[in-house]
Amino acid sequence: MKVSPYKLSIFQRCPLRYKFQYIDFLGDKYKKEWPHFIFGRAIHKALADFFRVPLEGRTLEGLKHLLRQHWLRQDRRVFKSAEEERMWGEKALEVLEIYYHSEDMSVQPEVIEERLEVPIADFILMGRIDRVDRLPDGGHELIDYKTGTYVPPQEEFDQDLQMSIYCLGLYHQRAIFASKLTAHYLQAGEKLTTTRSKEHLDAAVGKIKEIIAQIEGTERFKPRVNPFCSWCDYLAICPARKEAELAAAGEVEDLPF
Ligand code: SF4
């Protein structure tokens, strides 16, 4: 089976969504674009291209230009108005500007936006690594850009399966064992760093196998209403739609404005 951190997380959040997407292949019919996807994708692409530019060309204006270029390549019909698009676009530019001024823009990454596809044990690990830098001590730092708003507590990040999976994939695909794993939470302007041992990677393989066994052993893929239902592509055909919509409405009521 081919697995990625995203695919595994979909199953863990909602087995029915997993079935719609990966067993019934309904993605082509129901997959929707969302403003925050465009926001996240354009930022990732802009940063990837930016670190491919020779040092002398790495200006803030250049970074913003890359963002705009990648923004234009996406399906902008998702924005309900020019005002909404401007709001998201300005937020993306602001995020990049803060990043530009707070991080070392002169690094020469060893890996930039690399697709993972590597057989491990009895599965094929898929995914994408944002960046790997060589450290002065000869080690490697695996960097993941996060464009959502959530910043986990350190203890949660230390256990994060996704980071373990990236570390595992990098190790198997390139024989690089990252001595440092860092997530840059771009909207919050924060970063978290952690490490993994070989034992952690073995545990990650065990966890992946466990989830695969759960998937393969599932007879009825039931809906599991969760905080991400609002952005589920399959909400319209979900048998738990009413409950999912109510959950989303409840979240809205929790907002302080
Ligand atoms: S709307 Fe929620 S419960 Fe229904 S399939 Fe999507 S994620 Fe699952």
Tab-separated table of N, CA and C and ligand atoms in Angstrom, residues 13-18 20 222-226 228-230 232-241 244, ligand 1:
chain	number	residue	atom	x	y	z
A	13	ARG	N	-8.748	10.652	11.054
A	13	ARG	CA	-9.792	11.637	11.366
A	13	ARG	C	-11.173	11.107	11.018
A	14	CYS	N	-11.295	10.483	9.862
A	14	CYS	CA	-12.615	10.010	9.445
A	14	CYS	C	-12.486	8.873	8.429
A	15	PRO	N	-12.806	7.653	8.844
A	15	PRO	CA	-12.695	6.511	7.926
A	15	PRO	C	-13.541	6.670	6.653
A	16	LEU	N	-14.721	7.304	6.793
A	16	LEU	CA	-15.567	7.432	5.603
A	16	LEU	C	-14.939	8.383	4.589
A	17	ARG	N	-14.353	9.442	5.066
A	17	ARG	CA	-13.684	10.374	4.140
A	17	ARG	C	-12.543	9.643	3.422
A	18	TYR	N	-11.848	8.803	4.169
A	18	TYR	CA	-10.776	8.010	3.569
A	18	TYR	C	-11.335	7.145	2.441
A	20	PHE	N	-14.133	7.548	0.686
A	20	PHE	CA	-14.543	8.372	-0.458
A	20	PHE	C	-13.332	8.726	-1.325
A	222	LYS	N	-17.004	4.176	8.703
A	222	LYS	CA	-18.057	5.040	9.254
A	222	LYS	C	-17.624	6.502	9.268
A	223	PRO	N	-18.604	7.406	9.186
A	223	PRO	CA	-18.249	8.829	9.314
A	223	PRO	C	-17.836	9.129	10.748
A	224	ARG	N	-16.854	9.968	10.892
A	224	ARG	CA	-16.454	10.409	12.233
A	224	ARG	C	-16.406	11.936	12.189
A	225	VAL	N	-17.430	12.537	12.765
A	225	VAL	CA	-17.513	14.003	12.734
A	225	VAL	C	-16.326	14.585	13.503
A	226	ASN	N	-15.675	15.552	12.897
A	226	ASN	CA	-14.454	16.097	13.485
A	226	ASN	C	-14.323	17.575	13.107
A	228	PHE	N	-12.574	19.090	11.197
A	228	PHE	CA	-12.216	19.386	9.808
A	228	PHE	C	-13.379	19.137	8.842
A	229	CYS	N	-14.537	18.769	9.383
A	229	CYS	CA	-15.694	18.495	8.510
A	229	CYS	C	-16.041	19.707	7.637
A	230	SER	N	-15.843	20.904	8.184
A	230	SER	CA	-16.204	22.109	7.409
A	230	SER	C	-15.471	22.158	6.074
A	232	CYS	N	-14.364	19.380	4.488
A	232	CYS	CA	-14.366	18.054	3.855
A	232	CYS	C	-15.016	18.171	2.476
A	233	ASP	N	-14.332	17.643	1.468
A	233	ASP	CA	-14.854	17.697	0.099
A	233	ASP	C	-16.154	16.900	-0.045
A	234	TYR	N	-16.387	15.993	0.887
A	234	TYR	CA	-17.508	15.062	0.739
A	234	TYR	C	-18.674	15.385	1.666
A	235	LEU	N	-18.671	16.573	2.214
A	235	LEU	CA	-19.735	16.964	3.139
A	235	LEU	C	-21.116	16.786	2.494
A	236	ALA	N	-21.225	17.117	1.210
A	236	ALA	CA	-22.525	17.057	0.527
A	236	ALA	C	-23.082	15.640	0.454
A	237	ILE	N	-22.210	14.634	0.465
A	237	ILE	CA	-22.707	13.251	0.335
A	237	ILE	C	-22.503	12.459	1.628
A	238	CYS	N	-22.144	13.167	2.678
A	238	CYS	CA	-21.857	12.482	3.943
A	238	CYS	C	-23.159	12.120	4.660
A	239	PRO	N	-23.330	10.872	5.080
A	239	PRO	CA	-24.544	10.511	5.813
A	239	PRO	C	-24.643	11.221	7.165
A	240	ALA	N	-23.521	11.732	7.660
A	240	ALA	CA	-23.544	12.465	8.936
A	240	ALA	C	-23.512	13.972	8.685
A	241	ARG	N	-23.978	14.358	7.517
A	241	ARG	CA	-23.855	15.764	7.120
A	241	ARG	C	-24.445	16.737	8.145
A	244	ALA	N	-22.292	16.990	11.052
A	244	ALA	CA	-21.032	17.652	10.681
A	244	ALA	C	-21.247	19.159	10.564
B	1	SF4	S1	-18.133	15.532	6.528
B	1	SF4	FE1	-16.962	14.876	8.326
B	1	SF4	S2	-17.920	12.962	8.953
B	1	SF4	FE2	-18.555	13.351	6.841
B	1	SF4	S3	-17.092	12.280	5.544
B	1	SF4	FE3	-16.354	14.355	5.776
B	1	SF4	S4	-14.945	14.288	7.508
B	1	SF4	FE4	-16.211	12.447	7.593
